Each structure stands twice: as C-alpha cells, then as structure tokens.
C-alpha cells in the first residue's frame, strides 16, 4: 500500500464504502426484509436522482445548509470573540470558565423544547439552536490557541512598535488560527446535525422536516434517499473545510509535509 | 548625550521568577552594570545564569521589581522600538513570509510603502535570504530563521541592539560571515549592543568589553576589556593578545560552568 500511487491509494480508501453499499444492495434484494423496511440502495439512489431533477431535493438541501451555515457563522464569530477574551482577560475567564466546562460536554440538543418555547418553530429558532451548539467547540479551541501563543512572539511585536491594542488582531488571532480552525472543523458537522435534528423536531421544509414527512407517509425510499443526500452533502462540506484549511494555513508546518 | 548619563545603566537589579507551581527562582541578584553609549558589550555565562532574563528586563518585557534600568537617562518601563531584540528562539511570525516579517516593524513606523519595500530588499540581501523572501519560517533552517530575525530587528534601526545568542544556530562559515556583516553594520550606523553568547572567541572578537556572569543566581563576576587596536580586522584573531584574552575568559567561564553543574547535583 505504501508504494501505491496517490490516486490508487485514494480509490482504495473508498473500498469500505463500496463494500457497505454492495452489502446493503444484496441484503435488500435477498428479501429478508420487506421493501418497506429496507429499500435497496439502487432504488433509493434512483429516487435521489428523481428528487434532484424535480428540484425538490435541492430546495430542501439548500434550506438546511442555509440554516446550518447561518448558525455556524454566528456561533463561530461569537466563539472566537469569547474564546480570545477568555484567554486574555482573567475576569472574563473566571466568569465563563464554569459555563463552558459544563456546556461543552452537555447534550445541548435537549434545549430544543426551550428554543421552541422562546423563539418558535421557524428559521430563527433553528438557526439559534445551531449557533448555540456550534459555539462551544469554537470557544474552547480559540481559548486554547490564544493562550498558547508564545509570549516571546508578543514581545517581538511590541519591541517592533506594535501597540498593545493591536496585538490581538495582528498577533494573537493569526498565531492561534490553526487551533481556531480546528474548532471550526469540529463545529461544522455539529451545525449540520443540529440543523437537521431541529428541522425534524420543529417541522417545516428542509431535509430534516422532509424526512419526517416521508416517514409519516410510509415513503421509505424517500427516507433512505434523504439519508443518502445528507451523507453526501455532509462529506462534501467537511471536505471543503479541509481544503479551506490547506489554503488558509499554507504557512503551518502540518500543511507542508506533502 | 543627555545630562542623565549616556548608555545603559543597571542599578542593583534583581529578578525572581515565581512559577505557579514550584518554588520561586532568584535568577538575577543585584546586577549593576554600565554599558557605554555605542559600546559593544558581550555577556558570557553558564546556561541558566540569567542572561536572557537580563535582556528581557532591559527590553522592558517584564516588570523590574527591584533596582532600576535606565537608557540614556530614561528609566525602562516597557518595550519600545529604541531597543531592538533578537530572541534566542527567533520568535518569527510563522503566518508571515520572510519579507512580511521584515516589513512588520517598518509598517509600525509608518514608513512609506516604496521606501519600506526597498529597505526590506536591502536587508534580505544583507542576510543572504533574497531567494527566500516569499518562504514561510517553517520552510527555513534554524540558521536561516536566525538571519530573518536579525534582519527584522535591524530593519527598524534601533539605537540599542539586544542579541540573545544570535549566531548560535549558524555553521562556522556563515557565522564568520555574519560577524563581518555585523561589524560593518556597526561601522555604518553605530549602536549600543548587548550580545549574549556561549562562544568565548566570538565575544572577544566582536565586543569592546566582555561581562562574565556567575552561575545562578546571576551576578556580574568580572568585566574584561577586549578593546582592539583601531582598524583591526579578522587578522586580530591570529594575534597573541587575542589568544590571551580568550584563555583568560575561558578560565572564568569554566569555573562558573563547573559551579553551575555542582549546584544542579
Ligand atoms: N518563566 C520562568 N519561570 C521560572 N523560572 C524561570 C523562567 N525563565 C527562566 N527561569 C529560570 O531563571 C534562570 C535564568 O534563566 P535564563 O533563561 O535567563 O538563563 P540563560 O542564562 O539565558 O540560559 P541559557 O544560556 O541556557 O539561555 C534559569 O535558571 C531558569 O531556570
Ligand atoms: Mg538564554
């Protein structure tokens, strides 16, 4: 494997997915389960293509991604600001530390009923739910990154004439960027998950809502094709984050091994 | 020079590190030292004796808890571009290219764009890194990083230059070249230099005076004048005077190094 060319190795990495899909197909066609319980991969994929062509899937997908990205952006901005402030201001740190250490591991999805109560079941409620969940990993990663900035680097900037007020944007945040981005990469899949779960719970359009509707109408092909769509969209978004990381952090050691 | 005295004056400066965990460490104990204006002073001493600490205090990076440091009669209260420093660990900005690292201080000075591009180009030529202007620090060797750090500090043309083992990561040839470059820069725009090194020959060759520090807690043990005859170049390295100074300083440093080792056991 070590001596295989890069393309060959990339394809080989997908073997497990192919095996899994083949197993699904064989199992479905063996009629151990009914078509209703387990529609075949090919049938689900066909449905995926149909829904894509009709535009229905794209509208739902677009709505879900829009909510996920909007909430992600809010959580990311707030997370970076809070994280940096916690790293640099002892008072802010003292205040937020307990909330963050409780909030980070907590299954915050439990707040869905509260958000429905406070903000309703429409876009703002779903987006805020996403933001709330995406916030914590960004806070923690930013704080760790900004704290680890070498003091000698800060001194360097000061002795070259940087004012203390500029240090944050000119030194601390760029220096912490690899860690901050790691936080964003953790937050992104969370944003997608929470967007879909919120849609499932709150209803309306979007992939999550569509899945629940299809289930109620006993449309299992629709459900499985929706799951395929979520899987594909999710892995594309995660891949895109990786590419952005490589572009943004060209200067970082890790990105130079290739 | 002002009435308050010229150069740098350390007056009974102490420094204690107080780590969150563990015992306080007395790093400097009543350091008194005068560095004359435009003098090149080398600091020699065993590892851990407080050489970097002394530079950090002079740089204004850490509060001076007892005693005082003045430069040109003004007390040191914080960092400033009048005192440039080359750190032992380089402290380059890894997200900036070599060129952007050197430009940073010039931007802070508000130098016009064309002028600072020109100056950066000259400095990169000086340290033989023009070909790497667009590389990132993580793509450079230790010696190259060190030269970027030197160029970045020289760019803002500080009156006082603090250097913490600036040539430590260089091979012998590059080091000799850098010695000549440094001496040439001093001729063109004279500066007061405090230069930390482990290399006795380097200290004797470059400096006007060499201060030897004792093992921790750091004190000034002895100051040796190493003034060279006017206009002496690298041929000075071959003279008996040079060998004699090196021998004398070696003896002092060796004693302290042994004491530092004994203290560690
Ligand atoms: N942040 C710190 N916290 C606690 N102790 C420290 C800290 N920095 C330095 N020290 C201690 O202070 C003493 C002086 O350190 P310093 O770095 O100034 O030594 P140095 O002479 O520069 O050594 P070297 O030649 O190895 O660079 C050392 O014994 C070290 O253990
Ligand atoms: Mg040191």
mmCIF file of N, CA and C in Angstrom, chain B residues 141-191:
data_model
loop_
_atom_site.group_PDB
_atom_site.id
_atom_site.type_symbol
_atom_site.label_atom_id
_atom_site.label_comp_id
_atom_site.label_asym_id
_atom_site.label_seq_id
_atom_site.Cartn_x
_atom_site.Cartn_y
_atom_site.Cartn_z
ATOM 1 N N UNK B 141 15.667 26.645 7.528
ATOM 2 C CA UNK B 141 16.513 26.002 8.537
ATOM 3 C C UNK B 141 16.677 26.936 9.731
ATOM 4 N N UNK B 142 17.209 26.402 10.820
ATOM 5 C CA UNK B 142 17.417 27.197 12.024
ATOM 6 C C UNK B 142 18.279 28.432 11.765
ATOM 7 N N UNK B 143 19.363 28.234 11.037
ATOM 8 C CA UNK B 143 20.265 29.347 10.748
ATOM 9 C C UNK B 143 19.589 30.423 9.908
ATOM 10 N N UNK B 144 18.739 29.980 8.962
ATOM 11 C CA UNK B 144 18.035 30.953 8.117
ATOM 12 C C UNK B 144 17.032 31.739 8.945
ATOM 13 N N UNK B 145 16.332 31.049 9.849
ATOM 14 C CA UNK B 145 15.367 31.749 10.710
ATOM 15 C C UNK B 145 16.089 32.820 11.523
ATOM 16 N N UNK B 146 17.272 32.433 12.026
ATOM 17 C CA UNK B 146 18.026 33.358 12.842
ATOM 18 C C UNK B 146 18.371 34.620 12.040
ATOM 19 N N UNK B 147 18.722 34.417 10.776
ATOM 20 C CA UNK B 147 19.074 35.572 9.947
ATOM 21 C C UNK B 147 17.855 36.443 9.638
ATOM 22 N N UNK B 148 16.677 35.803 9.509
ATOM 23 C CA UNK B 148 15.447 36.599 9.317
ATOM 24 C C UNK B 148 15.213 37.456 10.557
ATOM 25 N N UNK B 149 15.386 36.825 11.729
ATOM 26 C CA UNK B 149 15.158 37.563 12.974
ATOM 27 C C UNK B 149 16.106 38.759 13.071
ATOM 28 N N UNK B 150 17.353 38.564 12.648
ATOM 29 C CA UNK B 150 18.321 39.665 12.690
ATOM 30 C C UNK B 150 17.897 40.780 11.728
ATOM 31 N N UNK B 151 17.498 40.388 10.510
ATOM 32 C CA UNK B 151 17.077 41.391 9.522
ATOM 33 C C UNK B 151 15.863 42.162 10.024
ATOM 34 N N UNK B 152 14.903 41.444 10.646
ATOM 35 C CA UNK B 152 13.689 42.090 11.123
ATOM 36 C C UNK B 152 14.013 43.132 12.195
ATOM 37 N N UNK B 153 14.978 42.797 13.069
ATOM 38 C CA UNK B 153 15.332 43.725 14.132
ATOM 39 C C UNK B 153 16.139 44.907 13.593
ATOM 40 N N UNK B 154 17.076 44.626 12.679
ATOM 41 C CA UNK B 154 17.886 45.708 12.124
ATOM 42 C C UNK B 154 17.042 46.664 11.294
ATOM 43 N N UNK B 155 15.940 46.176 10.725
ATOM 44 C CA UNK B 155 15.117 46.989 9.824
ATOM 45 C C UNK B 155 14.693 48.301 10.477
ATOM 46 N N UNK B 156 14.303 48.242 11.746
ATOM 47 C CA UNK B 156 13.802 49.453 12.390
ATOM 48 C C UNK B 156 14.946 50.314 12.942
ATOM 49 N N UNK B 157 16.178 49.886 12.726
ATOM 50 C CA UNK B 157 17.371 50.641 13.084
ATOM 51 C C UNK B 157 17.342 51.144 14.527
ATOM 52 N N UNK B 158 17.261 50.222 15.490
ATOM 53 C CA UNK B 158 17.210 50.653 16.888
ATOM 54 C C UNK B 158 18.573 51.159 17.363
ATOM 55 N N UNK B 159 18.548 52.124 18.270
ATOM 56 C CA UNK B 159 19.797 52.660 18.802
ATOM 57 C C UNK B 159 20.492 51.655 19.706
ATOM 58 N N UNK B 160 19.679 50.824 20.358
ATOM 59 C CA UNK B 160 20.224 49.789 21.235
ATOM 60 C C UNK B 160 19.815 48.434 20.664
ATOM 61 N N UNK B 161 20.798 47.559 20.544
ATOM 62 C CA UNK B 161 20.541 46.259 19.927
ATOM 63 C C UNK B 161 20.821 45.178 20.968
ATOM 64 N N UNK B 162 19.801 44.370 21.262
ATOM 65 C CA UNK B 162 19.962 43.281 22.219
ATOM 66 C C UNK B 162 19.941 41.977 21.447
ATOM 67 N N UNK B 163 20.968 41.168 21.612
ATOM 68 C CA UNK B 163 21.024 39.934 20.834
ATOM 69 C C UNK B 163 21.283 38.753 21.753
ATOM 70 N N UNK B 164 20.368 37.785 21.707
ATOM 71 C CA UNK B 164 20.454 36.625 22.585
ATOM 72 C C UNK B 164 20.953 35.423 21.779
ATOM 73 N N UNK B 165 22.228 35.171 21.859
ATOM 74 C CA UNK B 165 22.866 34.106 21.079
ATOM 75 C C UNK B 165 22.404 34.116 19.621
ATOM 76 N N UNK B 166 22.607 35.257 18.947
ATOM 77 C CA UNK B 166 22.014 35.403 17.614
ATOM 78 C C UNK B 166 22.645 34.500 16.561
ATOM 79 N N UNK B 167 23.861 34.035 16.805
ATOM 80 C CA UNK B 167 24.511 33.219 15.785
ATOM 81 C C UNK B 167 24.638 31.766 16.223
ATOM 82 N N UNK B 168 23.926 31.418 17.283
ATOM 83 C CA UNK B 168 24.041 30.083 17.868
ATOM 84 C C UNK B 168 23.718 28.960 16.900
ATOM 85 N N UNK B 169 22.774 29.197 15.973
ATOM 86 C CA UNK B 169 22.327 28.109 15.099
ATOM 87 C C UNK B 169 23.053 28.112 13.757
ATOM 88 N N UNK B 170 24.093 28.931 13.628
ATOM 89 C CA UNK B 170 24.760 29.032 12.320
ATOM 90 C C UNK B 170 25.985 28.126 12.254
ATOM 91 N N UNK B 171 26.311 27.659 11.052
ATOM 92 C CA UNK B 171 27.553 26.916 10.852
ATOM 93 C C UNK B 171 28.726 27.892 10.891
ATOM 94 N N UNK B 172 29.916 27.348 11.037
ATOM 95 C CA UNK B 172 31.098 28.182 11.271
ATOM 96 C C UNK B 172 31.310 29.227 10.177
ATOM 97 N N UNK B 173 31.134 28.833 8.911
ATOM 98 C CA UNK B 173 31.373 29.771 7.811
ATOM 99 C C UNK B 173 30.367 30.916 7.830
ATOM 100 N N UNK B 174 29.068 30.564 7.934
ATOM 101 C CA UNK B 174 28.033 31.605 7.944
ATOM 102 C C UNK B 174 28.225 32.507 9.152
ATOM 103 N N UNK B 175 28.615 31.896 10.252
ATOM 104 C CA UNK B 175 28.839 32.668 11.465
ATOM 105 C C UNK B 175 29.947 33.708 11.244
ATOM 106 N N UNK B 176 31.040 33.284 10.613
ATOM 107 C CA UNK B 176 32.142 34.211 10.339
ATOM 108 C C UNK B 176 31.656 35.331 9.416
ATOM 109 N N UNK B 177 30.871 34.970 8.410
ATOM 110 C CA UNK B 177 30.314 35.985 7.508
ATOM 111 C C UNK B 177 29.440 36.970 8.276
ATOM 112 N N UNK B 178 28.599 36.435 9.146
ATOM 113 C CA UNK B 178 27.695 37.296 9.911
ATOM 114 C C UNK B 178 28.481 38.215 10.850
ATOM 115 N N UNK B 179 29.593 37.712 11.391
ATOM 116 C CA UNK B 179 30.436 38.579 12.220
ATOM 117 C C UNK B 179 30.883 39.797 11.435
ATOM 118 N N UNK B 180 31.361 39.539 10.207
ATOM 119 C CA UNK B 180 31.855 40.654 9.398
ATOM 120 C C UNK B 180 30.712 41.618 9.073
ATOM 121 N N UNK B 181 29.534 41.026 8.726
ATOM 122 C CA UNK B 181 28.383 41.876 8.398
ATOM 123 C C UNK B 181 27.990 42.736 9.599
ATOM 124 N N UNK B 182 27.972 42.110 10.782
ATOM 125 C CA UNK B 182 27.563 42.838 11.983
ATOM 126 C C UNK B 182 28.532 43.992 12.255
ATOM 127 N N UNK B 183 29.828 43.703 12.139
ATOM 128 C CA UNK B 183 30.810 44.759 12.379
ATOM 129 C C UNK B 183 30.658 45.874 11.349
ATOM 130 N N UNK B 184 30.354 45.493 10.100
ATOM 131 C CA UNK B 184 30.167 46.502 9.053
ATOM 132 C C UNK B 184 28.942 47.368 9.355
ATOM 133 N N UNK B 185 27.873 46.724 9.820
ATOM 134 C CA UNK B 185 26.656 47.484 10.164
ATOM 135 C C UNK B 185 26.948 48.456 11.297
ATOM 136 N N UNK B 186 27.739 48.000 12.277
ATOM 137 C CA UNK B 186 28.095 48.855 13.415
ATOM 138 C C UNK B 186 28.883 50.079 12.945
ATOM 139 N N UNK B 187 29.725 49.863 11.930
ATOM 140 C CA UNK B 187 30.509 50.978 11.405
ATOM 141 C C UNK B 187 29.595 51.995 10.728
ATOM 142 N N UNK B 188 28.640 51.464 9.947
ATOM 143 C CA UNK B 188 27.759 52.353 9.177
ATOM 144 C C UNK B 188 26.790 53.088 10.083
ATOM 145 N N UNK B 189 26.136 52.362 11.007
ATOM 146 C CA UNK B 189 25.240 53.057 11.942
ATOM 147 C C UNK B 189 25.508 52.519 13.339
ATOM 148 N N UNK B 190 26.408 53.208 14.046
ATOM 149 C CA UNK B 190 26.855 52.722 15.354
ATOM 150 C C UNK B 190 25.685 52.567 16.325
ATOM 151 N N UNK B 191 25.746 51.509 17.113
ATOM 152 C CA UNK B 191 24.688 51.200 18.072
ATOM 153 C C UNK B 191 25.325 50.757 19.375
#
